[in-house]
């Protein structure tokens, strides 16, 4: 596999998750799920009540994560997951950010 092949298979997205997604351990769930799928990125609560995340890794795993975000953890009531493509890749690992 060449470097360009590896790049073609990697996808990085930003996702804004709205609904009842704060106060239900959504960030912890997102980190654990992303790590299980082998993704890098971050997740944080926004002041407007949404959760914002960046997911980066194999395209199929990112797509799976987006699908899982539509349900989230028990207690969450997801109204929408808005996805933005073309986001710069994050550092390796997955972080829960404050603020």
Backbone as a printed PyTorch tensor [residue, N CA C, xyz], in Angstrom:
tensor([[[  0.8500,  -1.1790,   0.0000],
         [  0.0000,   0.0000,   0.0000],
         [  0.8900,   1.2350,   0.0000]],

        [[  0.5930,   2.1620,  -0.8540],
         [  1.3600,   3.4020,  -0.9170],
         [  0.7780,   4.4210,   0.0430]],

        [[  1.5220,   5.5160,   0.2680],
         [  1.0360,   6.5810,   1.1550],
         [ -0.2650,   7.1670,   0.6190]],

        [[ -0.3980,   7.3040,  -0.7000],
         [ -1.6310,   7.8710,  -1.2480],
         [ -2.8040,   6.9250,  -1.0480]],

        [[ -2.5600,   5.5850,  -1.0630],
         [ -3.6290,   4.6310,  -0.7860],
         [ -4.1230,   4.7820,   0.6480]],

        [[ -3.1850,   4.9530,   1.5910],
         [ -3.5620,   5.1050,   2.9970],
         [ -4.3740,   6.3750,   3.1960]],

        [[ -3.9700,   7.4570,   2.5340],
         [ -4.6980,   8.7190,   2.6530],
         [ -6.1040,   8.5950,   2.0990]],

        [[ -6.2630,   7.8870,   0.9800],
         [ -7.5690,   7.7290,   0.3540],
         [ -8.5310,   6.9740,   1.2670]],

        [[ -8.0150,   6.1070,   2.1190],
         [ -8.8570,   5.3040,   2.9890],
         [ -9.1670,   6.0070,   4.3080]],

        [[ -8.4930,   7.0990,   4.6050],
         [ -8.7030,   7.8150,   5.8560],
         [ -9.7360,   8.9100,   5.6550]],

        [[-10.6250,   9.0430,   6.6210],
         [-11.6720,  10.0630,   6.5650],
         [-11.6820,  10.8130,   7.8860]],

        [[-11.8140,  12.1210,   7.8170],
         [-11.9240,  12.9400,   9.0170],
         [-13.1550,  13.8160,   8.8850]],

        [[-14.0080,  13.7820,   9.9110],
         [-15.2360,  14.5720,   9.9020],
         [-15.4160,  15.2670,  11.2460]],

        [[-16.1650,  16.3560,  11.2080],
         [-16.6640,  16.9840,  12.4320],
         [-18.1450,  16.6670,  12.4940]],

        [[-18.6350,  16.3460,  13.6730],
         [-20.0470,  16.0310,  13.8490],
         [-20.6170,  16.8940,  14.9640]],

        [[-21.7710,  17.4810,  14.7130],
         [-22.4910,  18.2240,  15.7350],
         [-23.7460,  17.4290,  16.0510]],

        [[-23.8410,  16.9850,  17.3020],
         [-24.9380,  16.1330,  17.7320],
         [-25.8640,  16.9690,  18.6010]],

        [[-27.1330,  17.0400,  18.2200],
         [-28.1010,  17.8420,  18.9640],
         [-29.1930,  16.9540,  19.5370]],

        [[-29.9120,  17.5120,  20.4890],
         [-30.9670,  16.7920,  21.1940],
         [-30.6320,  16.7870,  22.6750]],

        [[-31.0800,  15.7640,  23.3690],
         [-30.7200,  15.6050,  24.7860],
         [-29.4330,  14.7930,  24.8270]],

        [[-28.3130,  15.5120,  24.7280],
         [-27.0130,  14.8450,  24.6050],
         [-26.0060,  15.2980,  25.6600]],

        [[-26.3890,  16.2140,  26.5180],
         [-25.5370,  16.5970,  27.6390],
         [-26.1730,  16.0710,  28.9220]],

        [[-25.3220,  15.6810,  29.8690],
         [-25.8180,  15.1500,  31.1320],
         [-26.2170,  13.6860,  31.0400]],

        [[-25.8380,  13.0140,  29.9550],
         [-26.1720,  11.5970,  29.7610],
         [-24.9240,  10.7670,  29.4470]],

        [[-23.7450,  11.3010,  29.7760],
         [-22.4450,  10.6430,  29.5400],
         [-22.1430,  10.4430,  28.0590]],

        [[-22.6470,  11.3380,  27.2110],
         [-22.4220,  11.2080,  25.7670],
         [-20.9390,  11.2970,  25.4210]],

        [[-20.2150,  12.2280,  26.0520],
         [-18.7900,  12.3830,  25.7310],
         [-17.9930,  11.1290,  26.0860]],

        [[-18.2590,  10.5620,  27.2550],
         [-17.5650,   9.3400,  27.6850],
         [-17.9060,   8.1930,  26.7240]],

        [[-19.1770,   8.0600,  26.3870],
         [-19.6040,   7.0250,  25.4440],
         [-18.9130,   7.2110,  24.0920]],

        [[-18.8460,   8.4510,  23.6050],
         [-18.2270,   8.7230,  22.3080],
         [-16.7490,   8.3540,  22.3300]],

        [[-16.0450,   8.7010,  23.3900],
         [-14.6230,   8.3620,  23.4720],
         [-14.4260,   6.8480,  23.4810]],

        [[-15.1790,   6.1480,  24.3300],
         [-15.0350,   4.6930,  24.4160],
         [-15.3740,   4.0200,  23.0860]],

        [[-16.4320,   4.4800,  22.4330],
         [-16.8530,   3.8950,  21.1590],
         [-15.8400,   4.1850,  20.0670]],

        [[-15.3590,   5.4250,  19.9990],
         [-14.3610,   5.7950,  18.9900],
         [-13.0730,   5.0020,  19.1840]],

        [[-12.6310,   4.8640,  20.4180],
         [-11.4110,   4.1030,  20.6820],
         [-11.5940,   2.6410,  20.2840]],

        [[-12.7530,   2.0780,  20.5720],
         [-13.0320,   0.6960,  20.1950],
         [-12.9780,   0.5140,  18.6710]],

        [[-13.3880,   1.5470,  17.9290],
         [-13.3680,   1.5050,  16.4660],
         [-12.0070,   1.9060,  15.8730]],

        [[-11.0590,   2.2890,  16.7310],
         [ -9.7230,   2.6510,  16.2650],
         [ -9.6320,   4.0570,  15.6970]],

        [[-10.5050,   4.9550,  16.1680],
         [-10.5330,   6.3250,  15.6560],
         [ -9.7720,   7.2840,  16.5520]],

        [[ -9.2470,   8.3330,  15.9590],
         [ -8.6590,   9.4620,  16.6860],
         [ -9.6640,  10.6010,  16.6580]],

        [[ -9.4770,  11.5680,  17.5570],
         [-10.3280,  12.7500,  17.5340],
         [-10.5720,  13.3140,  18.9060]],

        [[-11.7170,  13.9760,  19.0310],
         [-12.0710,  14.6190,  20.2920],
         [-13.5760,  14.8220,  20.3520]],

        [[-14.0420,  15.1100,  21.5600],
         [-15.4600,  15.3870,  21.7790],
         [-15.5740,  16.4230,  22.8850]],

        [[-16.5430,  17.3280,  22.7550],
         [-16.7430,  18.3550,  23.7870],
         [-18.2000,  18.7870,  23.8020]],

        [[-18.6310,  19.2960,  24.9590],
         [-19.9420,  19.9230,  25.0790],
         [-19.8560,  21.3480,  24.5590]],

        [[-20.9050,  21.7940,  23.8950],
         [-20.9890,  23.1850,  23.4630],
         [-21.9470,  23.9280,  24.3810]],

        [[-21.7970,  25.2390,  24.4330],
         [-22.6460,  26.0730,  25.2840],
         [-24.1180,  26.0190,  24.8880]],

        [[-24.3990,  25.6960,  23.6180],
         [-25.7840,  25.6640,  23.1480],
         [-26.4950,  24.3390,  23.4290]],

        [[-25.8380,  23.4160,  24.1560],
         [-26.4510,  22.1430,  24.5110],
         [-26.1020,  21.0050,  23.5730]],

        [[-25.4270,  21.2940,  22.4870],
         [-25.0110,  20.2570,  21.5410],
         [-23.6870,  19.6400,  21.9910]],

        [[-23.3330,  18.5390,  21.3680],
         [-22.0260,  17.9130,  21.5290],
         [-21.3400,  17.9980,  20.1800]],

        [[-20.0680,  18.3650,  20.1980],
         [-19.2810,  18.4910,  18.9720],
         [-18.1420,  17.4820,  19.0310]],

        [[-17.9440,  16.7570,  17.9280],
         [-16.9070,  15.7390,  17.9000],
         [-16.1530,  15.7750,  16.5760]],

        [[-14.9180,  15.2910,  16.6230],
         [-14.1120,  15.0720,  15.4240],
         [-13.7180,  13.6020,  15.4480]],

        [[-13.9460,  12.9190,  14.3230],
         [-13.5990,  11.5080,  14.1850],
         [-12.6910,  11.3480,  12.9810]],

        [[-11.6010,  10.6020,  13.1460],
         [-10.6550,  10.3910,  12.0550],
         [-10.1320,   8.9720,  12.0950]],

        [[-10.0950,   8.3590,  10.9160],
         [ -9.5790,   6.9970,  10.8250],
         [-10.0690,   6.3460,   9.5520]],

        [[-10.0770,   5.0270,   9.5310],
         [-10.5600,   4.3220,   8.3510],
         [-11.9890,   4.7590,   8.0070]],

        [[-12.2280,   4.9940,   6.7200],
         [-13.5240,   5.5290,   6.2830],
         [-14.7020,   4.6990,   6.7830]],

        [[-14.5870,   3.3780,   6.7530],
         [-15.6910,   2.5240,   7.1980],
         [-15.9600,   2.6930,   8.6940]],

        [[-14.8990,   2.8420,   9.4860],
         [-15.0600,   3.0220,  10.9290],
         [-15.6770,   4.3850,  11.2420]],

        [[-15.2860,   5.4160,  10.5060],
         [-15.8840,   6.7430,  10.7010],
         [-17.3720,   6.6870,  10.3620]],

        [[-17.7250,   6.0320,   9.2790],
         [-19.1360,   5.9030,   8.9030],
         [-19.9210,   5.1580,   9.9730]],

        [[-19.3290,   4.1150,  10.5220],
         [-19.9770,   3.3450,  11.6080],
         [-20.1860,   4.2420,  12.8270]],

        [[-19.1800,   5.0400,  13.1720],
         [-19.2890,   5.9330,  14.3280],
         [-20.4000,   6.9490,  14.1250]],

        [[-20.4940,   7.5130,  12.9440],
         [-21.5710,   8.4740,  12.6600],
         [-22.9250,   7.8100,  12.8780]],

        [[-23.0730,   6.5980,  12.3970],
         [-24.3250,   5.8680,  12.5990],
         [-24.6270,   5.6320,  14.0630]],

        [[-23.6120,   5.2540,  14.8330],
         [-23.7990,   5.0200,  16.2670],
         [-24.1490,   6.3070,  17.0060]],

        [[-23.6060,   7.4350,  16.5450],
         [-23.9020,   8.7250,  17.1760],
         [-25.3880,   9.0790,  17.0750]],

        [[-26.0770,   8.5390,  16.0900],
         [-27.5040,   8.8300,  15.9120],
         [-28.3550,   8.2610,  17.0420]],

        [[-27.8000,   7.3010,  17.7850],
         [-28.4860,   6.7460,  18.9580],
         [-27.8200,   7.2050,  20.2460]],

        [[-26.4940,   7.1160,  20.2880],
         [-25.7500,   7.5260,  21.4850],
         [-25.9450,   6.5620,  22.6240]],

        [[-25.5760,   6.9810,  23.8360],
         [-25.7000,   6.1230,  25.0120],
         [-27.1430,   6.0760,  25.5080]],

        [[-27.4040,   5.1490,  26.4260],
         [-28.7210,   5.0840,  27.0670],
         [-28.9910,   6.4290,  27.7330]],

        [[-30.1700,   6.9250,  27.5900],
         [-30.5250,   8.2140,  28.1770],
         [-30.4530,   9.3670,  27.1980]],

        [[-29.6990,   9.1980,  26.1230],
         [-29.6060,  10.2580,  25.1140],
         [-30.8390,  10.2260,  24.2230]],

        [[-31.2210,  11.3950,  23.7380],
         [-32.2950,  11.5320,  22.7470],
         [-31.7320,  12.3860,  21.6260]],

        [[-31.1610,  11.7460,  20.6420],
         [-30.4890,  12.4650,  19.5570],
         [-31.5210,  12.9630,  18.5580]],

        [[-31.4910,  14.2680,  18.3030],
         [-32.3880,  14.8710,  17.3130],
         [-31.7380,  14.8780,  15.9360]],

        [[-30.4290,  15.1560,  15.8770],
         [-29.7500,  15.2590,  14.5960],
         [-28.2480,  15.0850,  14.7770]],

        [[-27.6090,  14.5840,  13.7190],
         [-26.1530,  14.5200,  13.6430],
         [-25.7680,  15.1920,  12.3290]],

        [[-25.2180,  16.3950,  12.4300],
         [-24.7670,  17.1380,  11.2470],
         [-23.2870,  16.8710,  11.0540]],

        [[-22.9150,  16.4180,   9.8570],
         [-21.5420,  16.0190,   9.5700],
         [-20.9100,  16.9850,   8.5780]],

        [[-19.6900,  17.4190,   8.9040],
         [-18.9020,  18.2820,   8.0250],
         [-17.6680,  17.5190,   7.5940]],

        [[-17.4640,  17.4180,   6.2820],
         [-16.3030,  16.7170,   5.7220],
         [-15.1140,  17.6770,   5.6060]],

        [[-13.9400,  17.0980,   5.3220],
         [-12.7650,  17.9000,   5.0060],
         [-12.1290,  18.5930,   6.1920]],

        [[-12.3010,  18.0360,   7.3550],
         [-11.7320,  18.6030,   8.5730],
         [-10.2710,  18.1490,   8.6870]],

        [[ -9.3610,  19.0060,   9.1450],
         [ -7.9670,  18.5800,   9.3130],
         [ -7.8700,  17.4140,  10.3100]],

        [[ -7.0350,  16.4310,  10.0420],
         [ -6.8900,  15.2970,  10.9620],
         [ -6.3650,  15.7410,  12.3250]],

        [[ -6.8820,  15.1460,  13.3920],
         [ -6.4070,  15.4670,  14.7440],
         [ -5.1230,  14.7040,  15.0680]],

        [[ -4.5790,  14.9880,  16.2180],
         [ -3.4440,  14.2040,  16.7230],
         [ -3.9380,  12.7950,  17.0440]],

        [[ -3.0270,  11.8160,  17.0980],
         [ -3.4400,  10.4550,  17.4790],
         [ -4.0710,  10.4410,  18.8610]],

        [[ -4.9620,   9.5060,  19.0870],
         [ -5.6470,   9.3630,  20.3570],
         [ -7.0010,  10.0380,  20.3130]],

        [[ -7.7460,   9.8870,  21.3990],
         [ -9.0770,  10.4840,  21.4560],
         [ -9.2260,  11.1840,  22.8000]],

        [[ -9.6510,  12.4500,  22.7530],
         [ -9.7110,  13.2750,  23.9600],
         [-11.1130,  13.8060,  24.2130]],

        [[-11.4380,  13.9030,  25.4860],
         [-12.6380,  14.6370,  25.8990],
         [-12.1470,  16.0320,  26.2590]],

        [[-12.6560,  17.0130,  25.5290],
         [-12.2450,  18.3980,  25.7510],
         [-13.2370,  19.1090,  26.6540]],

        [[-12.7450,  20.0650,  27.3820],
         [-13.5940,  20.8770,  28.2720],
         [-13.9020,  22.1850,  27.5640]],

        [[-15.1820,  22.5390,  27.5320],
         [-15.5770,  23.8280,  26.9560],
         [-15.4490,  23.9810,  25.4990]]])
